PDB file of C-alpha atoms in Angstrom:
ATOM      1  CA  HIS A 684      14.204-115.976 -91.366  1.00 74.00           C
ATOM      2  CA  ASP A 685      13.418-112.866 -89.316  1.00 83.00           C
ATOM      3  CA  LEU A 686      17.034-111.707 -89.425  1.00 83.00           C
ATOM      4  CA  GLN A 687      17.220-111.999 -93.223  1.00 86.00           C
ATOM      5  CA  ASP A 688      13.919-110.133 -93.520  1.00 81.00           C
ATOM      6  CA  GLU A 689      15.230-107.388 -91.245  1.00 83.00           C
ATOM      7  CA  PHE A 690      18.399-107.092 -93.355  1.00 84.00           C
ATOM      8  CA  PHE A 691      16.348-107.109 -96.577  1.00 82.00           C
ATOM      9  CA  ARG A 692      14.020-104.375 -95.260  1.00 80.00           C
ATOM     10  CA  GLY A 693      17.000-102.396 -93.949  1.00 83.00           C
ATOM     11  CA  ALA A 694      15.464-101.955 -90.510  1.00 83.00           C
ATOM     12  CA  GLU A 695      17.054 -99.466 -88.118  1.00 83.00           C
ATOM     13  CA  ARG A 696      19.915-101.149 -86.298  1.00 86.00           C
ATOM     14  CA  PHE A 697      23.364-100.318 -84.912  1.00 90.00           C
ATOM     15  CA  GLY A 698      22.669 -96.582 -85.127  1.00 87.00           C
ATOM     16  CA  PHE A 699      21.879 -96.703 -88.839  1.00 86.00           C
ATOM     17  CA  GLU A 700      18.687 -95.189 -90.148  1.00 87.00           C
ATOM     18  CA  GLU A 701      16.284 -97.382 -92.067  1.00 86.00           C
ATOM     19  CA  MET A 702      17.837 -98.357 -95.408  1.00 85.00           C
ATOM     20  CA  PRO A 703      15.538-100.646 -97.385  1.00 85.00           C
ATOM     21  CA  SER A 704      16.881-102.565-100.346  1.00 86.00           C
ATOM     22  CA  ALA A 705      15.627-101.765-103.849  1.00 83.00           C
ATOM     23  CA  LYS A 706      13.884-105.151-103.804  1.00 81.00           C
ATOM     24  CA  SER A 707      12.122-104.284-100.561  1.00 79.00           C
ATOM     25  CA  MET A 708      11.040-100.888-101.901  1.00 82.00           C
ATOM     26  CA  ALA A 709       9.644-102.678-104.975  1.00 81.00           C
ATOM     27  CA  GLU A 710       7.580-104.710-102.480  1.00 83.00           C
ATOM     28  CA  MET A 711       9.234-107.962-103.449  1.00 80.00           C
ATOM     29  CA  GLY A 712       9.182-110.687-100.845  1.00 77.00           C
ATOM     30  CA  CYS A 713      11.408-113.632-100.035  1.00 76.00           C
ATOM     31  CA  ASP A 714       9.376-115.838-102.347  1.00 75.00           C
ATOM     32  CA  THR A 715      10.101-113.565-105.327  1.00 75.00           C
ATOM     33  CA  CYS A 716      13.716-114.744-105.447  1.00 77.00           C
ATOM     34  CA  HIS A 717      13.591-117.889-103.356  1.00 76.00           C
ATOM     35  CA  GLY A 718      10.236-119.296-104.462  1.00 70.00           C
ATOM     36  CA  ASP A 719       9.147-122.121-102.219  1.00 66.00           C
ATOM     37  CA  MET A 720      11.801-122.061 -99.497  1.00 61.00           C
ATOM     38  CA  GLN A 721      11.174-125.757 -98.855  1.00 60.00           C
ATOM     39  CA  LYS A 722      12.402-126.532-102.386  1.00 62.00           C
ATOM     40  CA  TYR A 723      14.911-123.689-102.915  1.00 58.00           C
ATOM     41  CA  GLU A 724      18.376-124.629-104.143  1.00 64.00           C
ATOM     42  CA  PRO A 725      21.267-122.122-104.289  1.00 61.00           C
ATOM     43  CA  SER A 726      21.818-123.188-107.905  1.00 64.00           C
ATOM     44  CA  GLN A 727      18.554-121.353-108.701  1.00 64.00           C
ATOM     45  CA  LEU A 728      20.129-118.021-107.805  1.00 66.00           C
ATOM     46  CA  LYS A 729      21.176-116.927-111.276  1.00 64.00           C
ATOM     47  CA  SER A 730      17.762-117.689-112.733  1.00 69.00           C
ATOM     48  CA  THR A 731      16.067-115.660-110.000  1.00 73.00           C
ATOM     49  CA  CYS A 732      18.410-112.674-110.516  1.00 75.00           C
ATOM     50  CA  THR A 733      17.690-112.650-114.240  1.00 73.00           C
ATOM     51  CA  MET A 734      13.969-112.247-113.529  1.00 75.00           C
ATOM     52  CA  CYS A 735      14.779-108.546-113.016  1.00 76.00           C
ATOM     53  CA  HIS A 736      18.377-108.115-114.191  1.00 75.00           C
ATOM     54  CA  ASP A 737      19.493-108.783-117.763  1.00 73.00           C
ATOM     55  CA  GLU A 738      22.082-111.534-118.052  1.00 69.00           C
ATOM     56  CA  GLY A 739      24.655-109.103-119.482  1.00 68.00           C
ATOM     57  CA  ASP A 740      23.734-106.216-117.152  1.00 68.00           C
ATOM     58  CA  LYS A 741      26.950-104.278-116.522  1.00 63.00           C
ATOM     59  CA  ASP A 742      25.468-102.610-113.437  1.00 64.00           C
ATOM     60  CA  TYR A 743      24.378-105.832-111.796  1.00 68.00           C
ATOM     61  CA  ASP A 744      25.701-109.339-112.009  1.00 73.00           C
ATOM     62  CA  CYS A 745      24.534-111.530-109.132  1.00 76.00           C
ATOM     63  CA  GLU A 746      27.521-113.867-109.362  1.00 78.00           C
ATOM     64  CA  GLU A 747      29.888-110.875-109.268  1.00 82.00           C
ATOM     65  CA  GLN A 748      27.931-109.425-106.322  1.00 83.00           C
ATOM     66  CA  LEU A 749      28.301-112.732-104.482  1.00 85.00           C
ATOM     67  CA  ARG A 750      32.010-112.923-105.263  1.00 89.00           C
ATOM     68  CA  LYS A 751      32.580-109.364-104.041  1.00 91.00           C
ATOM     69  CA  GLY A 752      30.427-109.950-100.962  1.00 92.00           C
ATOM     70  CA  ARG A 753      32.314-113.128-100.018  1.00 94.00           C
ATOM     71  CA  LYS A 754      35.645-111.357-100.505  1.00 96.00           C
ATOM     72  CA  ARG A 755      34.520-108.378 -98.397  1.00 95.00           C
ATOM     73  CA  LEU A 756      33.233-110.621 -95.621  1.00 95.00           C
ATOM     74  CA  LYS A 757      36.460-112.644 -95.606  1.00 97.00           C
ATOM     75  CA  GLU A 758      38.450-109.391 -95.315  1.00 97.00           C
ATOM     76  CA  LEU A 759      36.312-108.225 -92.375  1.00 97.00           C
ATOM     77  CA  LEU A 760      36.627-111.568 -90.594  1.00 96.00           C
ATOM     78  CA  SER A 761      40.393-111.405 -91.007  1.00 96.00           C
ATOM     79  CA  LEU A 762      40.558-107.883 -89.549  1.00 96.00           C
ATOM     80  CA  VAL A 763      38.530-108.938 -86.521  1.00 95.00           C
ATOM     81  CA  GLU A 764      40.555-112.120 -86.006  1.00 95.00           C
ATOM     82  CA  GLU A 765      43.831-110.154 -86.174  1.00 95.00           C
ATOM     83  CA  LEU A 766      42.648-107.570 -83.658  1.00 96.00           C
ATOM     84  CA  GLN A 767      41.387-109.919 -80.950  1.00 94.00           C
ATOM     85  CA  PRO A 768      44.814-111.105 -79.688  1.00 96.00           C
ATOM     86  CA  ALA A 769      46.085-107.511 -79.635  1.00 95.00           C
ATOM     87  CA  ILE A 770      43.198-106.461 -77.417  1.00 94.00           C
ATOM     88  CA  GLU A 771      43.715-109.409 -75.091  1.00 94.00           C
ATOM     89  CA  ALA A 772      47.437-108.614 -74.774  1.00 95.00           C
ATOM     90  CA  ALA A 773      46.996-104.831 -74.430  1.00 95.00           C
ATOM     91  CA  PRO A 774      46.862-104.615 -70.605  1.00 92.00           C
ATOM     92  CA  ASP A 775      50.144-106.556 -70.315  1.00 92.00           C
ATOM     93  CA  GLU A 776      51.788-104.344 -72.933  1.00 91.00           C
ATOM     94  CA  GLY A 777      51.377-101.115 -71.006  1.00 90.00           C
ATOM     95  CA  ILE A 778      48.394 -99.718 -72.888  1.00 93.00           C
ATOM     96  CA  GLU A 779      46.439 -97.195 -70.821  1.00 93.00           C
ATOM     97  CA  PRO A 780      43.310 -98.773 -69.270  1.00 94.00           C
ATOM     98  CA  GLU A 781      41.032 -96.139 -70.843  1.00 95.00           C
ATOM     99  CA  LYS A 782      42.500 -96.929 -74.270  1.00 95.00           C
ATOM    100  CA  VAL A 783      42.057-100.671 -73.713  1.00 95.00           C
ATOM    101  CA  LYS A 784      38.419-100.016 -72.798  1.00 96.00           C
ATOM    102  CA  GLU A 785      37.978 -97.852 -75.911  1.00 97.00           C
ATOM    103  CA  ALA A 786      39.512-100.556 -78.106  1.00 97.00           C
ATOM    104  CA  LYS A 787      37.344-103.287 -76.549  1.00 97.00           C
ATOM    105  CA  GLU A 788      34.158-101.268 -77.053  1.00 97.00           C
ATOM    106  CA  ALA A 789      34.956-100.612 -80.721  1.00 97.00           C
ATOM    107  CA  PHE A 790      35.943-104.261 -81.210  1.00 97.00           C
ATOM    108  CA  GLU A 791      32.766-105.579 -79.581  1.00 97.00           C
ATOM    109  CA  LYS A 792      30.582-103.298 -81.712  1.00 97.00           C
ATOM    110  CA  ALA A 793      32.428-104.455 -84.853  1.00 97.00           C
ATOM    111  CA  GLU A 794      31.887-108.082 -83.809  1.00 97.00           C
ATOM    112  CA  GLU A 795      28.187-107.457 -83.179  1.00 96.00           C
ATOM    113  CA  ILE A 796      27.640-105.946 -86.628  1.00 95.00           C
ATOM    114  CA  LEU A 797      29.771-108.610 -88.298  1.00 96.00           C
ATOM    115  CA  SER A 798      27.783-111.355 -86.577  1.00 95.00           C
ATOM    116  CA  PHE A 799      24.550-109.883 -87.928  1.00 92.00           C
ATOM    117  CA  VAL A 800      25.986-109.660 -91.463  1.00 93.00           C
ATOM    118  CA  ARG A 801      27.239-113.264 -91.290  1.00 94.00           C
ATOM    119  CA  LYS A 802      23.898-114.569 -90.036  1.00 92.00           C
ATOM    120  CA  ASP A 803      22.137-112.891 -92.955  1.00 90.00           C
ATOM    121  CA  ALA A 804      24.252-115.214 -95.125  1.00 86.00           C
ATOM    122  CA  SER A 805      23.449-113.437 -98.407  1.00 86.00           C
ATOM    123  CA  PHE A 806      26.887-111.811 -98.824  1.00 88.00           C
ATOM    124  CA  GLY A 807      25.041-108.582 -99.512  1.00 87.00           C
ATOM    125  CA  LEU A 808      22.476-109.813-102.035  1.00 83.00           C
ATOM    126  CA  HIS A 809      19.553-109.123 -99.694  1.00 86.00           C
ATOM    127  CA  ASN A 810      20.572-105.476 -99.368  1.00 88.00           C
ATOM    128  CA  PRO A 811      23.818-104.472-101.146  1.00 88.00           C
ATOM    129  CA  GLY A 812      23.772-100.872 -99.936  1.00 89.00           C
ATOM    130  CA  LEU A 813      23.294-101.800 -96.303  1.00 91.00           C
ATOM    131  CA  PHE A 814      25.906-104.544 -96.573  1.00 93.00           C
ATOM    132  CA  GLU A 815      28.455-101.938 -97.722  1.00 93.00           C
ATOM    133  CA  GLU A 816      27.418 -99.499 -94.976  1.00 93.00           C
ATOM    134  CA  TYR A 817      27.868-102.206 -92.351  1.00 94.00           C
ATOM    135  CA  ALA A 818      31.215-103.258 -93.871  1.00 96.00           C
ATOM    136  CA  SER A 819      32.440 -99.651 -93.800  1.00 96.00           C
ATOM    137  CA  ARG A 820      31.332 -99.234 -90.175  1.00 96.00           C
ATOM    138  CA  ILE A 821      33.107-102.455 -89.173  1.00 97.00           C
ATOM    139  CA  LYS A 822      36.338-101.256 -90.810  1.00 97.00           C
ATOM    140  CA  GLU A 823      35.970 -97.874 -89.102  1.00 97.00           C
ATOM    141  CA  LEU A 824      35.512 -99.551 -85.707  1.00 97.00           C
ATOM    142  CA  ILE A 825      38.533-101.811 -86.255  1.00 97.00           C
ATOM    143  CA  LYS A 826      40.593 -98.772 -87.221  1.00 97.00           C
ATOM    144  CA  ARG A 827      39.422 -96.948 -84.065  1.00 97.00           C
ATOM    145  CA  ALA A 828      40.352 -99.953 -81.900  1.00 97.00           C
ATOM    146  CA  ASN A 829      43.795-100.230 -83.499  1.00 95.00           C
ATOM    147  CA  LYS A 830      44.416 -96.518 -82.975  1.00 95.00           C
ATOM    148  CA  ALA A 831      43.489 -96.804 -79.290  1.00 95.00           C
ATOM    149  CA  LEU A 832      45.968 -99.657 -78.903  1.00 94.00           C
ATOM    150  CA  GLU A 833      48.813 -97.572 -80.308  1.00 91.00           C
ATOM    151  CA  SER A 834      49.082 -95.479 -77.147  1.00 75.00           C
ATOM    152  CA  LYS A 835      51.343 -96.676 -74.352  1.00 67.00           C
ATOM    153  CA  ARG A 836      51.619 -95.388 -70.792  1.00 51.00           C
TER     154      ARG A 836
END
């Protein structure tokens, strides 16, 4: 679980400065929420969240966080999936080679960050702030790639 630990700790990656989660700064470990990983069941999630967050906490609801995280990840996956065919077709559509290269670089960086976020598999619960920063960067990169593909020879 090195990747999840890295996400949780908010280690420097992809040009972002270190951004530890509140849980990491409170020196909580994996076992705080997950207990014995050999016996952990996802159904335990709500009970582990309520160790620190009140059940009716308006500022934090773990089920709502999960729902929002899943929705955000689905949106990002869709953006990446929609862009890939456009990049592949760009050379045949008269897009300038430099612009195709620019689009590919932005796309590949977005894919790299998205892959890391997906492998964390917490939908942002390990580090909500970093999850949002990564999601924003992915959207920015997709936007940059789409803009590069708008130019024709």
